[in-house]
Amino acid sequence: MTSSSKPKSSNAMWGGRFADGPDAIMEAINASIGFDRRMAAQDIEGSRAHAAMLAAQGIITDSDAEAIREGLLTVLSEIETGSFKFSTALEDIHMNVEARLRELIGEPAGRLHTARSRNDQVALDFRMWVRDQVDAALGGIVALQKSLLSQAEAGADWVMPGFTHLQTAQPVTWGHHMLAYVEMLGRDHSRFADARARMNESPLGAAALAGTSFDIDRDATAAALSFDRPSANSLDAVADRDFALDFLSAASICAMHLSRLAEELVIWSSAQFRFVALSDRFSTGSSIMPQKKNPDAAELIRAKVARIFGANTALIMVMKGLPLTYSKDMQEDKEQTFDAADNLMLALAAMTGMVADMAPQKENLEIAAASGFSTATDLADWLVRTLDMPFRDAHHVTGSLVKLAEDKGCDLPDLDLADMQSVHAQITEAVFDVLGVHNSVASRTSYGGTAPSEVRKQIARWKEKLQ
Ligand code: ARG
């Protein structure tokens, strides 16, 4: 559209006050039906609860409530089967549903909006939509944890290099590494669960902003819609979008965790590492290089955090300057939240499949674990324990031994005793026991450590928890 077109002659919604219809550009910027139709089910569920409450309170008749109930079910099935005609002139899902209800049942439809406003209606619909997404995220996280746990169990005692700065640090077990992500996802799960508990208050009945003079029963609608309680302040109820921000920030942190795992899979599946082989089902080929098997799913998961965190930032920016209560700015809460939710669910599902399918390369992991002087700390600890050396001195002696091995082009266990004693005379043959990677990991039995015995305890704990 390059210029605004002529106003329509009449107004579809506010005929009483408005003589003219909106400019086409106004309609384009104002309408949300293009996206908020995704909340149709929540909108209709909320309206059904509201109508039932109005009848129970004697505010509308039982027969009107019954007509509304039947009509709303028809509207829902029309939307579900795709026969519903959405109208941009009717702005949003709320007005679209109500207008169709009026076509279907006539006058009683006009009574549905008694003691309600689109402000509490949209706050309700969106809250219920987000709550459903929280539940989906909780389920998706558990599924991924189970995938990781199976991997951990299969390789509880396999050794691999543990890294800091992406430099070989100390040998760790594969199971331990998998469980690190199970822990992260456990915190993500609790963040979503916290968000759910906090958001589970019903705004319905706050009406436009001040509550209503009708004798409504907010406890009844809250209970009917599975909320813990009605919200206690009507102004806050229509102005609040914290629930979406709670969801988006939990989603951002979860997506960040997925991105870190994705990054590891990208590195591990490279020809230089060969720690894991990704399945054909979760990789792609190259159109020119026949040898290639690309970790596209991992790369896309790594990128998803950008748009999810972007949605979080966008909504905070939308909200930060708004005076109480509702402002139309808040209509911009939905699209990005929808997009973030869709992409989080996709990322969780793709990661779950990729982890379940991937084949860790036990031998390559073990070879890598033993290289890069990975047991230098074990050697220093041995000097402390056996020769009662202060750790700082042991660190220095070990550094000299690493240098010696490096000069000789070998690894620490390849030095002979004479080499060792040339650096420190009291070193004995027993030192070689701690230089092997399996002994190294087996010795790290401190709580939460990488020893297979500890890893198995943690696996058992998580298995019970995730049942
Ligand atoms: N489509 C609107 C939204 O998403 C619904 C609420 C409209 N309320 C209003 N006072 N104009 O926010």
Tab-separated table of C-alpha atoms and ligand atoms in Angstrom:
chain	number	residue	atom	x	y	z
A	1	MET	CA	0.000	0.000	0.000
A	2	THR	CA	1.460	3.371	-0.979
A	3	SER	CA	-1.248	5.778	0.106
A	4	SER	CA	-4.239	5.602	2.333
A	5	SER	CA	-7.488	4.752	0.686
A	6	LYS	CA	-10.946	6.109	1.301
A	7	PRO	CA	-12.609	5.407	4.617
A	8	LYS	CA	-15.441	2.948	4.520
A	9	SER	CA	-18.869	4.337	4.966
A	10	SER	CA	-19.827	2.580	8.178
A	11	ASN	CA	-18.118	1.036	11.162
A	12	ALA	CA	-18.439	-2.688	11.740
A	13	MET	CA	-17.831	-2.535	15.482
A	14	TRP	CA	-18.471	0.857	17.025
A	15	GLY	CA	-21.414	1.984	14.899
A	16	GLY	CA	-22.952	3.894	17.786
A	17	ARG	CA	-20.162	6.375	18.308
A	18	PHE	CA	-18.448	6.231	14.903
A	19	ALA	CA	-19.986	7.501	11.685
A	20	ASP	CA	-16.984	6.587	9.538
A	21	GLY	CA	-15.158	3.291	9.189
A	22	PRO	CA	-11.396	3.159	9.663
A	23	ASP	CA	-8.920	4.087	6.973
A	24	ALA	CA	-7.483	1.004	5.297
A	25	ILE	CA	-4.067	1.804	6.756
A	26	MET	CA	-5.646	2.155	10.188
A	27	GLU	CA	-7.231	-1.234	9.761
A	28	ALA	CA	-3.897	-2.714	8.697
A	29	ILE	CA	-1.946	-1.376	11.664
A	30	ASN	CA	-4.721	-2.048	14.145
A	31	ALA	CA	-5.888	-5.540	13.320
A	32	SER	CA	-4.431	-8.495	15.183
A	33	ILE	CA	-6.658	-11.219	13.749
A	34	GLY	CA	-3.824	-12.305	11.455
A	35	PHE	CA	-2.031	-13.702	14.487
A	36	ASP	CA	-4.297	-13.722	17.539
A	37	ARG	CA	-6.542	-16.296	15.857
A	38	ARG	CA	-4.103	-18.709	17.462
A	39	MET	CA	-5.868	-17.991	20.740
A	40	ALA	CA	-9.308	-18.960	19.442
A	41	ALA	CA	-9.620	-22.035	21.648
A	42	GLN	CA	-8.640	-20.083	24.753
A	43	ASP	CA	-10.988	-17.247	23.826
A	44	ILE	CA	-13.929	-19.590	23.486
A	45	GLU	CA	-13.099	-21.493	26.649
A	46	GLY	CA	-12.919	-18.220	28.564
A	47	SER	CA	-16.227	-17.039	27.122
A	48	ARG	CA	-17.936	-20.285	28.035
A	49	ALA	CA	-16.754	-19.990	31.627
A	50	HIS	CA	-17.837	-16.355	31.735
A	51	ALA	CA	-21.315	-17.091	30.340
A	52	ALA	CA	-21.855	-19.999	32.748
A	53	MET	CA	-20.868	-17.753	35.656
A	54	LEU	CA	-23.187	-14.942	34.479
A	55	ALA	CA	-26.088	-17.402	34.431
A	56	ALA	CA	-25.209	-18.916	37.804
A	57	GLN	CA	-25.197	-15.399	39.252
A	58	GLY	CA	-28.544	-14.583	37.661
A	59	ILE	CA	-26.993	-11.859	35.485
A	60	ILE	CA	-28.183	-13.557	32.278
A	61	THR	CA	-30.834	-16.239	31.906
A	62	ASP	CA	-30.048	-19.917	31.727
A	63	SER	CA	-31.531	-20.125	28.262
A	64	ASP	CA	-29.318	-17.290	27.010
A	65	ALA	CA	-26.311	-18.995	28.578
A	66	GLU	CA	-27.268	-22.250	26.908
A	67	ALA	CA	-27.629	-20.546	23.519
A	68	ILE	CA	-24.231	-18.900	24.022
A	69	ARG	CA	-22.656	-22.208	25.007
A	70	GLU	CA	-24.043	-24.030	21.975
A	71	GLY	CA	-23.141	-21.170	19.671
A	72	LEU	CA	-19.575	-20.991	20.953
A	73	LEU	CA	-19.136	-24.706	20.356
A	74	THR	CA	-20.307	-24.219	16.777
A	75	VAL	CA	-17.858	-21.336	16.328
A	76	LEU	CA	-15.050	-23.483	17.726
A	77	SER	CA	-15.798	-26.331	15.350
A	78	GLU	CA	-15.977	-23.898	12.421
A	79	ILE	CA	-12.540	-22.583	13.366
A	80	GLU	CA	-11.129	-26.054	13.865
A	81	THR	CA	-12.426	-27.331	10.544
A	82	GLY	CA	-11.270	-24.211	8.700
A	83	SER	CA	-14.678	-23.021	7.537
A	84	PHE	CA	-14.652	-19.904	9.754
A	85	LYS	CA	-14.335	-16.635	7.819
A	86	PHE	CA	-11.950	-14.375	9.701
A	87	SER	CA	-12.503	-10.677	9.113
A	88	THR	CA	-9.830	-7.987	9.424
A	89	ALA	CA	-12.566	-5.389	9.807
A	90	LEU	CA	-13.442	-7.106	13.089
A	91	GLU	CA	-9.906	-6.457	14.363
A	92	ASP	CA	-9.181	-9.420	16.544
A	93	ILE	CA	-10.160	-12.898	17.631
A	94	HIS	CA	-12.448	-11.596	20.367
A	95	MET	CA	-14.603	-9.540	17.997
A	96	ASN	CA	-14.508	-12.194	15.291
A	97	VAL	CA	-15.862	-14.844	17.625
A	98	GLU	CA	-18.505	-12.582	19.080
A	99	ALA	CA	-19.695	-11.387	15.667
A	100	ARG	CA	-20.052	-14.936	14.405
A	101	LEU	CA	-21.861	-15.901	17.587
A	102	ARG	CA	-24.330	-13.108	16.918
A	103	GLU	CA	-24.929	-14.420	13.404
A	104	LEU	CA	-25.555	-17.859	14.822
A	105	ILE	CA	-27.713	-17.142	17.883
A	106	GLY	CA	-28.826	-13.535	17.592
A	107	GLU	CA	-29.623	-11.364	20.596
A	108	PRO	CA	-28.206	-13.524	23.457
A	109	ALA	CA	-24.768	-13.113	21.894
A	110	GLY	CA	-24.917	-9.452	22.837
A	111	ARG	CA	-25.197	-10.407	26.512
A	112	LEU	CA	-21.941	-12.344	26.616
A	113	HIS	CA	-19.844	-9.218	27.030
A	114	THR	CA	-21.712	-8.166	30.197
A	115	ALA	CA	-19.240	-7.483	33.035
A	116	ARG	CA	-16.299	-8.098	30.744
A	117	SER	CA	-14.001	-6.097	28.484
A	118	ARG	CA	-11.586	-7.073	25.769
A	119	ASN	CA	-8.908	-5.960	28.221
A	120	ASP	CA	-9.517	-8.731	30.718
A	121	GLN	CA	-10.490	-11.043	27.865
A	122	VAL	CA	-7.188	-10.686	26.030
A	123	ALA	CA	-5.236	-10.869	29.288
A	124	LEU	CA	-7.044	-14.136	30.004
A	125	ASP	CA	-6.681	-15.664	26.552
A	126	PHE	CA	-3.015	-14.858	26.246
A	127	ARG	CA	-2.297	-16.069	29.768
A	128	MET	CA	-3.987	-19.381	29.052
A	129	TRP	CA	-2.114	-19.678	25.755
A	130	VAL	CA	1.219	-19.055	27.457
A	131	ARG	CA	0.294	-21.475	30.238
A	132	ASP	CA	-0.253	-24.199	27.610
A	133	GLN	CA	3.172	-23.447	26.169
A	134	VAL	CA	4.739	-23.697	29.598
A	135	ASP	CA	3.219	-27.157	29.919
A	136	ALA	CA	4.558	-28.102	26.498
A	137	ALA	CA	8.018	-26.831	27.441
A	138	LEU	CA	7.952	-28.835	30.688
A	139	GLY	CA	7.138	-31.980	28.705
A	140	GLY	CA	9.752	-31.230	26.050
A	141	ILE	CA	12.446	-30.717	28.655
A	142	VAL	CA	11.713	-34.031	30.353
A	143	ALA	CA	11.840	-35.841	27.003
A	144	LEU	CA	15.258	-34.355	26.289
A	145	GLN	CA	16.487	-35.205	29.781
A	146	LYS	CA	15.478	-38.808	29.183
A	147	SER	CA	17.446	-38.897	25.924
A	148	LEU	CA	20.504	-37.532	27.688
A	149	LEU	CA	20.068	-39.944	30.549
A	150	SER	CA	20.083	-42.944	28.187
A	151	GLN	CA	23.312	-41.671	26.693
A	152	ALA	CA	24.745	-41.192	30.181
A	153	GLU	CA	23.796	-44.697	31.188
A	154	ALA	CA	25.303	-46.294	28.086
A	155	GLY	CA	28.619	-44.547	28.655
A	156	ALA	CA	28.733	-43.960	32.398
A	157	ASP	CA	32.390	-45.021	32.537
A	158	TRP	CA	33.627	-44.043	29.095
A	159	VAL	CA	36.421	-41.515	29.312
A	160	MET	CA	36.713	-38.325	27.322
A	161	PRO	CA	38.645	-35.114	27.724
A	162	GLY	CA	37.089	-32.488	29.953
A	163	PHE	CA	37.805	-28.985	28.709
A	164	THR	CA	38.310	-25.512	30.034
A	165	HIS	CA	38.983	-22.783	27.448
A	166	LEU	CA	38.385	-25.643	24.983
A	167	GLN	CA	41.857	-26.845	26.008
A	168	THR	CA	42.237	-30.345	27.417
A	169	ALA	CA	41.883	-30.030	31.176
A	170	GLN	CA	41.243	-33.361	32.921
A	171	PRO	CA	39.706	-36.649	31.844
A	172	VAL	CA	36.003	-36.932	32.609
A	173	THR	CA	33.386	-39.553	31.910
A	174	TRP	CA	30.899	-39.367	29.049
A	175	GLY	CA	28.092	-40.063	31.496
A	176	HIS	CA	29.184	-37.141	33.630
A	177	HIS	CA	29.172	-34.805	30.650
A	178	MET	CA	25.680	-35.909	29.597
A	179	LEU	CA	24.428	-35.430	33.152
A	180	ALA	CA	25.717	-31.856	33.196
A	181	TYR	CA	23.000	-31.064	30.637
A	182	VAL	CA	20.414	-33.030	32.579
A	183	GLU	CA	21.157	-30.715	35.513
A	184	MET	CA	20.870	-27.562	33.389
A	185	LEU	CA	17.578	-28.748	31.980
A	186	GLY	CA	16.420	-29.545	35.498
A	187	ARG	CA	16.882	-25.879	36.385
A	188	ASP	CA	15.072	-24.879	33.196
A	189	HIS	CA	12.236	-27.141	34.215
A	190	SER	CA	11.994	-25.499	37.612
A	191	ARG	CA	12.077	-22.027	36.039
A	192	PHE	CA	9.087	-22.923	33.848
A	193	ALA	CA	7.336	-24.501	36.833
A	194	ASP	CA	7.910	-21.336	38.887
A	195	ALA	CA	6.599	-19.214	36.045
A	196	ARG	CA	3.528	-21.405	35.813
A	197	ALA	CA	2.759	-21.110	39.509
A	198	ARG	CA	3.134	-17.332	39.358
A	199	MET	CA	1.034	-16.838	36.228
A	200	ASN	CA	-1.810	-19.030	37.383
A	201	GLU	CA	-4.164	-16.233	38.469
A	202	SER	CA	-7.251	-15.368	36.484
A	203	PRO	CA	-7.621	-11.795	35.231
A	204	LEU	CA	-11.202	-12.450	34.090
A	205	GLY	CA	-13.610	-10.106	35.811
A	206	ALA	CA	-11.170	-7.214	36.024
A	207	ALA	CA	-13.299	-5.921	33.118
A	208	ALA	CA	-11.939	-2.798	31.412
A	209	LEU	CA	-9.671	-1.909	34.347
A	210	ALA	CA	-11.715	-1.136	37.444
A	211	GLY	CA	-13.749	-4.275	38.044
A	212	THR	CA	-17.511	-4.287	37.559
A	213	SER	CA	-20.711	-3.344	39.358
A	214	PHE	CA	-22.316	-6.673	38.390
A	215	ASP	CA	-22.340	-9.331	41.082
A	216	ILE	CA	-19.863	-11.647	39.352
A	217	ASP	CA	-18.109	-14.651	40.869
A	218	ARG	CA	-14.446	-14.461	39.982
A	219	ASP	CA	-13.580	-17.506	42.056
A	220	ALA	CA	-15.954	-19.571	39.934
A	221	THR	CA	-14.443	-18.507	36.602
A	222	ALA	CA	-10.929	-18.881	37.982
A	223	ALA	CA	-11.702	-22.448	39.079
A	224	ALA	CA	-13.506	-23.311	35.841
A	225	LEU	CA	-10.428	-22.265	33.888
A	226	SER	CA	-7.995	-24.129	36.181
A	227	PHE	CA	-6.493	-21.049	37.782
A	228	ASP	CA	-5.423	-21.119	41.413
A	229	ARG	CA	-7.266	-17.881	42.218
A	230	PRO	CA	-8.471	-14.645	40.656
A	231	SER	CA	-5.948	-11.807	40.471
A	232	ALA	CA	-6.323	-9.381	43.376
A	233	ASN	CA	-6.035	-6.038	41.601
A	234	SER	CA	-8.069	-5.257	38.507
A	235	LEU	CA	-5.665	-2.584	37.248
A	236	ASP	CA	-2.716	-4.958	37.496
A	237	ALA	CA	-4.757	-7.778	35.965
A	238	VAL	CA	-5.288	-5.972	32.659
A	239	ALA	CA	-1.882	-4.229	32.604
A	240	ASP	CA	0.330	-7.200	33.453
A	241	ARG	CA	2.316	-9.115	30.881
A	242	ASP	CA	4.874	-10.497	33.353
A	243	PHE	CA	3.567	-13.967	32.688
A	244	ALA	CA	4.757	-13.772	29.089
A	245	LEU	CA	8.070	-12.285	30.186
A	246	ASP	CA	8.527	-15.067	32.722
A	247	PHE	CA	7.911	-17.553	29.940
A	248	LEU	CA	10.258	-15.794	27.533
A	249	SER	CA	13.068	-15.449	30.020
A	250	ALA	CA	12.805	-19.094	31.055
A	251	ALA	CA	12.684	-19.931	27.330
A	252	SER	CA	15.757	-17.775	26.659
A	253	ILE	CA	17.828	-19.504	29.313
A	254	CYS	CA	16.642	-22.922	28.174
A	255	ALA	CA	17.450	-22.039	24.548
A	256	MET	CA	20.884	-20.872	25.668
A	257	HIS	CA	21.477	-24.292	27.230
A	258	LEU	CA	20.326	-26.008	24.055
A	259	SER	CA	22.668	-23.762	22.120
A	260	ARG	CA	25.663	-24.793	24.222
A	261	LEU	CA	24.909	-28.460	23.668
A	262	ALA	CA	24.363	-27.761	19.972
A	263	GLU	CA	27.756	-26.072	19.824
A	264	GLU	CA	29.363	-29.132	21.406
A	265	LEU	CA	27.686	-31.382	18.864
A	266	VAL	CA	28.980	-29.213	16.041
A	267	ILE	CA	32.508	-29.452	17.427
A	268	TRP	CA	32.292	-33.131	18.366
A	269	SER	CA	30.955	-34.225	14.998
A	270	SER	CA	33.762	-32.483	13.076
A	271	ALA	CA	36.451	-34.533	11.331
A	272	GLN	CA	39.004	-33.024	13.731
A	273	PHE	CA	37.223	-34.342	16.834
A	274	ARG	CA	35.144	-37.374	15.787
A	275	PHE	CA	33.681	-37.689	19.273
A	276	VAL	CA	30.188	-38.415	17.972
A	277	ALA	CA	28.588	-39.499	14.736
A	278	LEU	CA	25.292	-37.771	14.082
A	279	SER	CA	22.548	-39.792	12.475
A	280	ASP	CA	21.505	-39.279	8.879
A	281	ARG	CA	18.101	-38.332	10.207
A	282	PHE	CA	19.486	-35.220	11.840
A	283	SER	CA	22.163	-34.147	9.353
A	284	THR	CA	22.297	-32.857	5.816
A	285	GLY	CA	24.623	-33.319	2.871
A	286	SER	CA	26.344	-30.753	0.731
A	287	SER	CA	25.258	-30.002	-2.827
A	288	ILE	CA	28.866	-29.879	-3.988
A	289	MET	CA	31.081	-31.766	-1.514
A	290	PRO	CA	30.066	-35.435	-1.477
A	291	GLN	CA	31.984	-36.269	1.706
A	292	LYS	CA	30.076	-33.786	3.850
A	293	LYS	CA	27.615	-34.540	6.582
A	294	ASN	CA	26.572	-31.289	8.143
A	295	PRO	CA	25.133	-30.817	11.644
A	296	ASP	CA	22.439	-28.393	10.425
A	297	ALA	CA	19.945	-29.207	13.148
A	298	ALA	CA	22.519	-28.401	15.805
A	299	GLU	CA	23.458	-25.177	14.053
A	300	LEU	CA	19.837	-24.076	13.805
A	301	ILE	CA	19.231	-24.905	17.458
A	302	ARG	CA	22.298	-22.806	18.263
A	303	ALA	CA	20.727	-19.913	16.378
A	304	LYS	CA	17.250	-20.187	17.932
A	305	VAL	CA	18.306	-18.524	21.153
A	306	ALA	CA	18.767	-15.322	19.137
A	307	ARG	CA	15.126	-15.008	18.200
A	308	ILE	CA	13.845	-16.280	21.537
A	309	PHE	CA	15.917	-13.828	23.504
A	310	GLY	CA	14.965	-11.208	20.900
A	311	ALA	CA	11.309	-11.769	21.746
A	312	ASN	CA	12.084	-11.374	25.430
A	313	THR	CA	13.898	-8.097	24.809
A	314	ALA	CA	11.156	-6.847	22.493
A	315	LEU	CA	8.410	-7.426	25.039
A	316	ILE	CA	10.343	-5.782	27.860
A	317	MET	CA	10.841	-2.782	25.585
A	318	VAL	CA	7.139	-2.707	24.679
A	319	MET	CA	6.130	-2.758	28.339
A	320	LYS	CA	8.678	-0.522	29.994
A	321	GLY	CA	7.095	2.847	29.285
A	322	LEU	CA	3.406	2.035	29.495
A	323	PRO	CA	1.300	3.867	32.061
A	324	LEU	CA	-1.351	1.763	33.753
A	325	THR	CA	-3.400	0.129	32.510
A	326	TYR	CA	-3.952	-1.304	29.015
A	327	SER	CA	-2.401	0.407	26.006
A	328	LYS	CA	-2.651	-0.887	22.466
A	329	ASP	CA	1.127	-1.306	22.474
A	330	MET	CA	0.386	-4.491	24.369
A	331	GLN	CA	-1.056	-6.083	21.258
A	332	GLU	CA	2.603	-6.399	20.209
A	333	ASP	CA	3.079	-8.970	22.975
A	334	LYS	CA	1.794	-11.875	20.916
A	335	GLU	CA	3.575	-12.436	17.619
A	336	GLN	CA	7.031	-12.632	19.107
A	337	THR	CA	5.865	-14.800	21.982
A	338	PHE	CA	4.168	-17.156	19.518
A	339	ASP	CA	7.329	-17.306	17.438
A	340	ALA	CA	9.535	-17.860	20.472
A	341	ALA	CA	7.299	-20.661	21.747
A	342	ASP	CA	7.161	-22.382	18.352
A	343	ASN	CA	10.908	-22.269	18.017
A	344	LEU	CA	11.617	-23.409	21.555
A	345	MET	CA	9.397	-26.465	21.080
A	346	LEU	CA	11.046	-27.211	17.755
A	347	ALA	CA	14.525	-26.841	19.230
A	348	LEU	CA	13.672	-29.108	22.167
A	349	ALA	CA	12.219	-31.758	19.870
A	350	ALA	CA	15.127	-31.602	17.418
A	351	MET	CA	17.677	-31.819	20.207
A	352	THR	CA	15.848	-34.769	21.748
A	353	GLY	CA	15.963	-36.625	18.444
A	354	MET	CA	19.565	-35.736	17.776
A	355	VAL	CA	20.749	-36.833	21.216
A	356	ALA	CA	18.776	-40.073	21.031
A	357	ASP	CA	20.255	-40.860	17.618
A	358	MET	CA	23.862	-39.791	18.031
A	359	ALA	CA	26.566	-42.418	18.330
A	360	PRO	CA	29.408	-41.470	20.687
A	361	GLN	CA	32.733	-42.839	19.407
A	362	LYS	CA	34.090	-44.556	22.484
A	363	GLU	CA	37.601	-45.199	21.152
A	364	ASN	CA	38.115	-41.698	19.834
A	365	LEU	CA	36.910	-40.270	23.120
A	366	GLU	CA	39.388	-42.433	24.991
A	367	ILE	CA	42.339	-41.548	22.751
A	368	ALA	CA	41.525	-37.861	23.123
A	369	ALA	CA	41.123	-38.250	26.882
A	370	ALA	CA	44.654	-39.600	27.216
A	371	SER	CA	46.311	-36.891	25.139
A	372	GLY	CA	47.191	-33.312	25.975
A	373	PHE	CA	48.787	-34.169	29.369
A	374	SER	CA	45.289	-34.600	30.730
A	375	THR	CA	46.474	-36.347	33.900
A	376	ALA	CA	48.936	-33.627	34.938
A	377	THR	CA	46.699	-32.673	37.871
A	378	ASP	CA	46.666	-36.310	38.998
A	379	LEU	CA	50.455	-36.253	38.966
A	380	ALA	CA	50.574	-33.048	41.029
A	381	ASP	CA	48.039	-34.507	43.479
A	382	TRP	CA	50.216	-37.637	43.773
A	383	LEU	CA	53.231	-35.522	44.697
A	384	VAL	CA	51.168	-33.787	47.373
A	385	ARG	CA	49.725	-36.994	48.757
A	386	THR	CA	52.815	-39.215	48.552
A	387	LEU	CA	55.689	-36.814	49.117
A	388	ASP	CA	53.786	-34.328	51.288
A	389	MET	CA	54.752	-31.565	48.887
A	390	PRO	CA	52.886	-28.220	49.097
A	391	PHE	CA	50.500	-28.081	46.094
A	392	ARG	CA	52.212	-25.019	44.611
A	393	ASP	CA	55.559	-26.848	44.530
A	394	ALA	CA	53.908	-29.955	43.101
A	395	HIS	CA	52.366	-27.780	40.399
A	396	HIS	CA	55.861	-26.506	39.540
A	397	VAL	CA	57.443	-29.969	39.444
A	398	THR	CA	54.595	-31.282	37.280
A	399	GLY	CA	54.995	-28.322	34.940
A	400	SER	CA	58.641	-29.289	34.465
A	401	LEU	CA	57.643	-32.886	33.730
A	402	VAL	CA	55.073	-31.734	31.162
A	403	LYS	CA	57.764	-29.592	29.553
A	404	LEU	CA	60.116	-32.582	29.494
A	405	ALA	CA	57.464	-34.795	27.872
A	406	GLU	CA	56.663	-32.080	25.379
A	407	ASP	CA	60.365	-31.776	24.443
A	408	LYS	CA	60.543	-35.543	24.001
A	409	GLY	CA	57.364	-35.538	21.928
A	410	CYS	CA	55.550	-37.950	24.240
A	411	ASP	CA	52.779	-37.878	26.845
A	412	LEU	CA	53.210	-38.104	30.630
A	413	PRO	CA	52.720	-41.881	31.014
A	414	ASP	CA	55.377	-42.425	28.305
A	415	LEU	CA	58.180	-40.876	30.369
A	416	ASP	CA	60.339	-43.442	32.135
A	417	LEU	CA	61.139	-43.367	35.819
A	418	ALA	CA	64.647	-42.012	35.220
A	419	ASP	CA	63.142	-39.055	33.320
A	420	MET	CA	60.797	-38.444	36.232
A	421	GLN	CA	63.570	-38.668	38.805
A	422	SER	CA	65.728	-36.255	36.820
A	423	VAL	CA	63.079	-33.642	37.708
A	424	HIS	CA	62.412	-34.857	41.250
A	425	ALA	CA	64.507	-37.594	42.845
A	426	GLN	CA	61.845	-38.946	45.216
A	427	ILE	CA	59.330	-39.885	42.523
A	428	THR	CA	58.731	-43.662	42.499
A	429	GLU	CA	57.280	-46.223	40.114
A	430	ALA	CA	53.928	-45.895	41.888
A	431	VAL	CA	53.360	-42.582	40.146
A	432	PHE	CA	52.424	-44.394	36.932
A	433	ASP	CA	49.250	-45.666	38.572
A	434	VAL	CA	47.720	-42.211	38.554
A	435	LEU	CA	48.731	-41.308	35.025
A	436	GLY	CA	46.166	-43.546	33.308
A	437	VAL	CA	42.856	-41.913	32.421
A	438	HIS	CA	40.667	-44.652	33.870
A	439	ASN	CA	42.409	-44.417	37.226
A	440	SER	CA	42.166	-40.673	36.988
A	441	VAL	CA	38.392	-40.588	36.589
A	442	ALA	CA	37.851	-43.432	39.057
A	443	SER	CA	39.698	-41.414	41.705
A	444	ARG	CA	37.381	-38.390	41.452
A	445	THR	CA	34.810	-39.695	43.892
A	446	SER	CA	34.012	-36.413	45.615
A	447	TYR	CA	30.264	-35.704	45.619
A	448	GLY	CA	29.284	-34.595	42.119
A	449	GLY	CA	32.648	-35.737	40.744
A	450	THR	CA	33.284	-37.549	37.489
A	451	ALA	CA	34.031	-41.037	38.893
A	452	PRO	CA	31.807	-43.691	37.291
A	453	SER	CA	30.624	-44.702	40.771
A	454	GLU	CA	29.375	-41.138	41.384
A	455	VAL	CA	27.908	-40.862	37.908
A	456	ARG	CA	25.901	-44.037	38.448
A	457	LYS	CA	24.467	-42.626	41.658
A	458	GLN	CA	23.383	-39.486	39.837
A	459	ILE	CA	21.885	-41.527	37.014
A	460	ALA	CA	19.842	-43.481	39.542
A	461	ARG	CA	18.661	-40.277	41.200
A	462	TRP	CA	17.567	-38.732	37.897
A	463	LYS	CA	15.901	-41.914	36.715
A	464	GLU	CA	13.710	-41.890	39.760
A	465	LYS	CA	13.001	-38.194	39.403
A	466	LEU	CA	12.025	-38.398	35.731
A	467	GLN	CA	9.690	-41.386	36.062
B	1	ARG	N1	-6.421	-7.148	20.077
B	1	ARG	C1	-6.218	-6.516	21.337
B	1	ARG	C2	-4.877	-6.933	21.918
B	1	ARG	O1	-4.343	-7.871	21.454
B	1	ARG	C3	-7.312	-6.866	22.278
B	1	ARG	C4	-7.569	-5.871	23.352
B	1	ARG	C5	-8.183	-4.658	22.811
B	1	ARG	N2	-8.514	-3.741	23.865
B	1	ARG	C6	-8.673	-2.462	23.627
B	1	ARG	N3	-8.936	-1.688	24.664
B	1	ARG	N4	-8.562	-1.933	22.445
B	1	ARG	O2	-4.354	-6.336	22.801
